[in-house]
Short mmCIF file of C-alpha atoms in Angstrom, two decimals:
data_model
loop_
_atom_site.label_atom_id
_atom_site.label_comp_id
_atom_site.label_asym_id
_atom_site.label_seq_id
_atom_site.Cartn_x
_atom_site.Cartn_y
_atom_site.Cartn_z
CA GLU A 1 0.00 0.00 0.00
CA THR A 2 1.34 3.41 -0.97
CA ALA A 3 0.38 6.31 1.21
CA VAL A 4 1.54 8.66 3.95
CA PHE A 5 1.75 6.97 7.32
CA GLN A 6 1.80 8.80 10.62
CA THR A 7 2.38 7.52 14.13
CA PRO A 8 1.09 7.83 16.75
CA ASN A 9 -2.57 8.63 16.09
CA TYR A 10 -2.96 10.25 19.49
CA HIS A 11 -0.58 11.47 22.14
CA VAL A 12 -1.26 12.96 25.54
CA THR A 13 1.60 14.53 27.45
CA GLN A 14 2.38 17.07 30.10
CA VAL A 15 3.72 20.57 29.67
CA GLY A 16 7.49 20.61 29.29
CA ASN A 17 7.86 17.10 27.93
CA GLU A 18 9.53 16.23 24.65
CA VAL A 19 7.52 14.47 21.95
CA SER A 20 8.33 13.09 18.54
CA PHE A 21 5.95 12.21 15.73
CA ASN A 22 6.82 9.97 12.82
CA CYS A 23 5.89 10.31 9.18
CA LYS A 24 6.76 8.01 6.32
CA GLN A 25 5.64 8.13 2.70
CA THR A 26 5.82 5.24 0.27
CA LEU A 27 4.74 7.23 -2.77
CA GLY A 28 8.19 8.04 -4.08
CA HIS A 29 7.55 11.74 -3.54
CA ASP A 30 10.44 14.16 -3.17
CA THR A 31 8.90 16.74 -0.88
CA MET A 32 7.38 16.34 2.56
CA TYR A 33 5.54 18.76 4.81
CA TRP A 34 4.21 19.24 8.29
CA TYR A 35 1.01 21.19 8.84
CA LYS A 36 -0.64 22.15 12.10
CA GLN A 37 -4.43 22.16 12.37
CA ASP A 38 -5.64 24.01 15.45
CA SER A 39 -8.90 23.68 17.37
CA LYS A 40 -10.62 26.02 14.89
CA LYS A 41 -9.46 23.73 12.06
CA LEU A 42 -7.10 26.35 10.68
CA LEU A 43 -4.28 24.72 8.69
CA LYS A 44 -0.84 26.28 8.76
CA ILE A 45 2.33 25.10 7.09
CA MET A 46 5.16 24.45 9.53
CA PHE A 47 7.93 22.94 7.45
CA SER A 48 8.63 21.69 3.97
CA TYR A 49 11.62 19.51 3.11
CA ASN A 50 12.88 18.86 -0.42
CA ASN A 51 16.25 17.61 -1.61
CA LYS A 52 17.76 18.35 1.77
CA GLN A 53 16.43 21.87 1.63
CA LEU A 54 14.36 22.79 4.64
CA ILE A 55 11.93 25.66 4.47
CA VAL A 56 10.62 26.85 7.80
CA ASN A 57 7.56 28.96 8.44
CA GLU A 58 9.05 31.82 10.42
CA THR A 59 6.10 31.80 12.83
CA VAL A 60 6.93 28.29 14.07
CA PRO A 61 8.45 28.35 17.58
CA ARG A 62 12.01 27.10 17.84
CA ARG A 63 11.00 24.22 20.09
CA PHE A 64 9.70 22.54 16.93
CA SER A 65 12.22 20.82 14.68
CA PRO A 66 11.86 18.47 11.70
CA GLN A 67 14.10 15.45 11.37
CA SER A 68 14.71 13.58 8.14
CA SER A 69 16.81 10.49 7.52
CA ASP A 70 15.88 10.23 3.85
CA LYS A 71 13.32 11.64 1.46
CA ALA A 72 10.71 9.10 2.59
CA HIS A 73 10.76 10.17 6.23
CA LEU A 74 10.10 13.47 7.93
CA ASN A 75 9.60 13.34 11.68
CA LEU A 76 8.56 16.20 13.93
CA ARG A 77 10.11 16.81 17.31
CA ILE A 78 8.81 19.21 19.93
CA LYS A 79 11.42 19.86 22.57
CA SER A 80 9.30 21.20 25.41
CA VAL A 81 5.59 21.17 24.72
CA GLU A 82 3.27 23.97 25.75
CA PRO A 83 -0.53 23.98 26.05
CA GLU A 84 -0.95 25.88 22.77
CA ASP A 85 0.76 23.00 20.97
CA SER A 86 -2.40 20.94 21.40
CA ALA A 87 -3.55 20.38 17.83
CA VAL A 88 -3.64 17.89 15.00
CA TYR A 89 -0.35 17.60 13.14
CA LEU A 90 -0.71 16.54 9.53
CA CYS A 91 2.14 15.19 7.45
CA ALA A 92 1.94 15.39 3.66
CA SER A 93 4.04 14.66 0.62
CA SER A 94 4.14 15.64 -3.04
CA ARG A 95 6.30 15.35 -6.11
CA GLY A 96 7.10 18.99 -6.60
CA ALA A 97 4.16 21.23 -7.38
CA ASN A 98 2.83 19.13 -10.23
CA SER A 99 1.44 16.20 -8.32
CA ASP A 100 -1.34 15.83 -5.84
CA TYR A 101 -0.48 16.34 -2.24
CA THR A 102 -1.21 13.30 -0.12
CA PHE A 103 -1.94 13.76 3.55
CA GLY A 104 -1.47 11.34 6.39
CA SER A 105 -4.21 10.62 8.89
CA GLY A 106 -2.73 13.05 11.42
CA THR A 107 -1.41 12.92 14.97
CA ARG A 108 -3.64 14.48 17.59
CA LEU A 109 -1.62 16.00 20.43
CA LEU A 110 -3.11 16.98 23.76
CA VAL A 111 -0.90 18.86 26.21
CA ILE A 112 -2.15 18.87 29.79
CA GLY B 1 3.12 36.11 0.68
CA GLU B 2 0.00 34.44 -0.58
CA GLN B 3 -3.16 34.92 1.44
CA VAL B 4 -6.32 32.90 0.96
CA GLU B 5 -9.68 33.97 2.30
CA GLN B 6 -12.57 31.49 2.39
CA ARG B 7 -16.28 32.16 2.88
CA PRO B 8 -18.59 31.27 4.48
CA PRO B 9 -17.17 29.70 7.64
CA HIS B 10 -20.39 27.79 8.23
CA LEU B 11 -23.06 26.71 5.76
CA SER B 12 -26.27 24.77 6.30
CA VAL B 13 -28.38 23.55 3.40
CA ARG B 14 -31.23 21.10 2.94
CA GLU B 15 -30.72 17.84 1.14
CA GLY B 16 -30.97 18.41 -2.60
CA ASP B 17 -29.98 22.07 -2.42
CA SER B 18 -26.72 23.53 -3.72
CA ALA B 19 -23.87 24.58 -1.47
CA PHE B 20 -21.54 27.31 -2.69
CA ILE B 21 -18.14 28.04 -1.15
CA THR B 22 -15.72 30.70 -2.35
CA CYS B 23 -12.07 31.51 -1.85
CA THR B 24 -10.13 34.54 -2.93
CA TYR B 25 -6.37 34.62 -3.19
CA THR B 26 -3.82 37.39 -3.57
CA ASP B 27 -0.87 36.06 -5.61
CA PRO B 28 -1.60 36.43 -9.34
CA ASN B 29 1.21 33.97 -10.08
CA SER B 30 -0.51 31.10 -8.27
CA TYR B 31 -0.98 28.18 -10.62
CA TYR B 32 -2.41 25.18 -8.82
CA PHE B 33 -5.62 25.20 -6.82
CA PHE B 34 -7.13 22.50 -4.68
CA TRP B 35 -10.32 21.63 -2.85
CA TYR B 36 -10.16 19.25 0.08
CA LYS B 37 -12.87 17.59 2.14
CA GLN B 38 -12.30 16.68 5.78
CA GLU B 39 -14.78 14.50 7.62
CA PRO B 40 -14.79 14.54 11.44
CA GLY B 41 -11.67 12.93 12.87
CA ALA B 42 -10.30 12.18 9.41
CA SER B 43 -7.54 13.54 7.24
CA LEU B 44 -7.83 15.68 4.14
CA GLN B 45 -9.33 14.06 1.07
CA LEU B 46 -8.55 15.67 -2.27
CA LEU B 47 -11.70 16.54 -4.20
CA MET B 48 -10.12 18.25 -7.16
CA LYS B 49 -6.96 19.92 -8.38
CA VAL B 50 -7.32 22.62 -11.02
CA PHE B 51 -4.77 24.45 -13.09
CA SER B 52 -4.82 28.09 -13.97
CA SER B 53 -5.52 27.26 -17.60
CA THR B 54 -8.87 25.61 -16.85
CA GLU B 55 -11.84 27.58 -15.67
CA ILE B 56 -14.59 25.06 -15.09
CA ASN B 57 -14.01 21.60 -13.74
CA GLU B 58 -16.73 19.09 -13.03
CA GLY B 59 -16.42 16.32 -10.50
CA GLN B 60 -18.86 13.82 -9.10
CA GLY B 61 -21.66 15.96 -7.69
CA PHE B 62 -19.71 19.21 -7.70
CA THR B 63 -18.26 21.92 -9.92
CA VAL B 64 -15.13 23.96 -9.37
CA LEU B 65 -14.87 27.41 -10.93
CA LEU B 66 -11.65 29.37 -11.29
CA ASN B 67 -11.77 33.06 -12.13
CA LYS B 68 -8.19 34.23 -12.61
CA LYS B 69 -9.17 37.82 -13.26
CA ASP B 70 -10.89 38.12 -9.89
CA LYS B 71 -8.49 35.65 -8.22
CA ARG B 72 -11.45 33.63 -7.06
CA LEU B 73 -11.91 29.88 -6.65
CA SER B 74 -15.33 28.39 -6.01
CA LEU B 75 -16.79 25.02 -5.14
CA ASN B 76 -20.42 24.32 -5.90
CA LEU B 77 -21.89 21.12 -4.48
CA THR B 78 -24.96 20.37 -6.55
CA ALA B 79 -27.83 18.43 -4.98
CA ALA B 80 -26.06 18.06 -1.65
CA HIS B 81 -26.79 15.02 0.50
CA PRO B 82 -26.06 14.33 4.19
CA GLY B 83 -22.86 12.48 3.29
CA ASP B 84 -21.47 15.77 2.03
CA SER B 85 -21.51 17.14 5.58
CA ALA B 86 -17.88 17.91 6.35
CA ALA B 87 -15.31 20.69 6.45
CA TYR B 88 -14.16 21.92 3.07
CA PHE B 89 -10.87 23.67 2.47
CA CYS B 90 -9.51 25.44 -0.54
CA ALA B 91 -5.76 25.56 -0.99
CA VAL B 92 -3.41 27.40 -3.30
CA SER B 93 0.04 26.22 -4.24
CA ALA B 94 2.52 28.95 -3.42
CA SER B 95 4.37 30.22 -6.45
CA SER B 96 7.57 30.81 -4.51
CA GLY B 97 8.99 27.42 -5.42
CA SER B 98 8.55 25.84 -2.01
CA TRP B 99 5.42 23.98 -3.19
CA GLN B 100 3.66 24.69 0.05
CA LEU B 101 -0.09 24.77 0.17
CA ILE B 102 -1.71 27.86 1.60
CA PHE B 103 -5.11 26.91 2.97
CA GLY B 104 -8.31 28.83 3.36
CA SER B 105 -9.85 28.89 6.82
CA GLY B 106 -12.40 26.20 5.95
CA THR B 107 -16.17 25.94 5.60
CA GLN B 108 -18.16 23.65 7.87
CA LEU B 109 -21.00 22.33 5.71
CA THR B 110 -24.06 20.70 7.23
CA VAL B 111 -26.58 19.05 4.94
CA MET B 112 -29.89 18.47 6.66
CA PRO B 113 -32.17 15.62 5.57
#
């Protein structure tokens, strides 16, 4: 099966903890992304990663960092979570701008 | 950078009626446009991708209109049914070369039987 796979589906953690979310795509795409969807369902780009080039949305706090071992994987690490980090984090991939973007099923984070 | 505005935020229609959602964007160099559907607790499902060279695109039960002059993208669900109840998002592919999608703020559609 070819798709974008995210783990975990849900994660509950306390303020100040470190968390890491995994994303893997088996579509042969060359670009991967992380989006944040907040409680109002607003979707904001956080990072895009293509050919070892990382593009960061300047509004993303520095406690967030993407980690990639190869073009099929783009994980998301949050060093010290805060309550406002509670959201759904969606991973996506594409082959440049010419192909459809495929989204993973998302990781729902709750910070208590 | 690109900004995308989507209206309305909430829309309720009766089964069989049409549902019309509109997005406006700011970057005249934008080239790819998308409509996504998101059911509760689920991820984003691509409804349609349109290119700037095509104005009217018909899908299964819906039509997408692109007006480049007005920088407006519309989704018209014809004869809506309860299964169409979901959040709908437009998205525009940034022309900056980063291939990021800039999303509208979403429309929560409710189709009443």
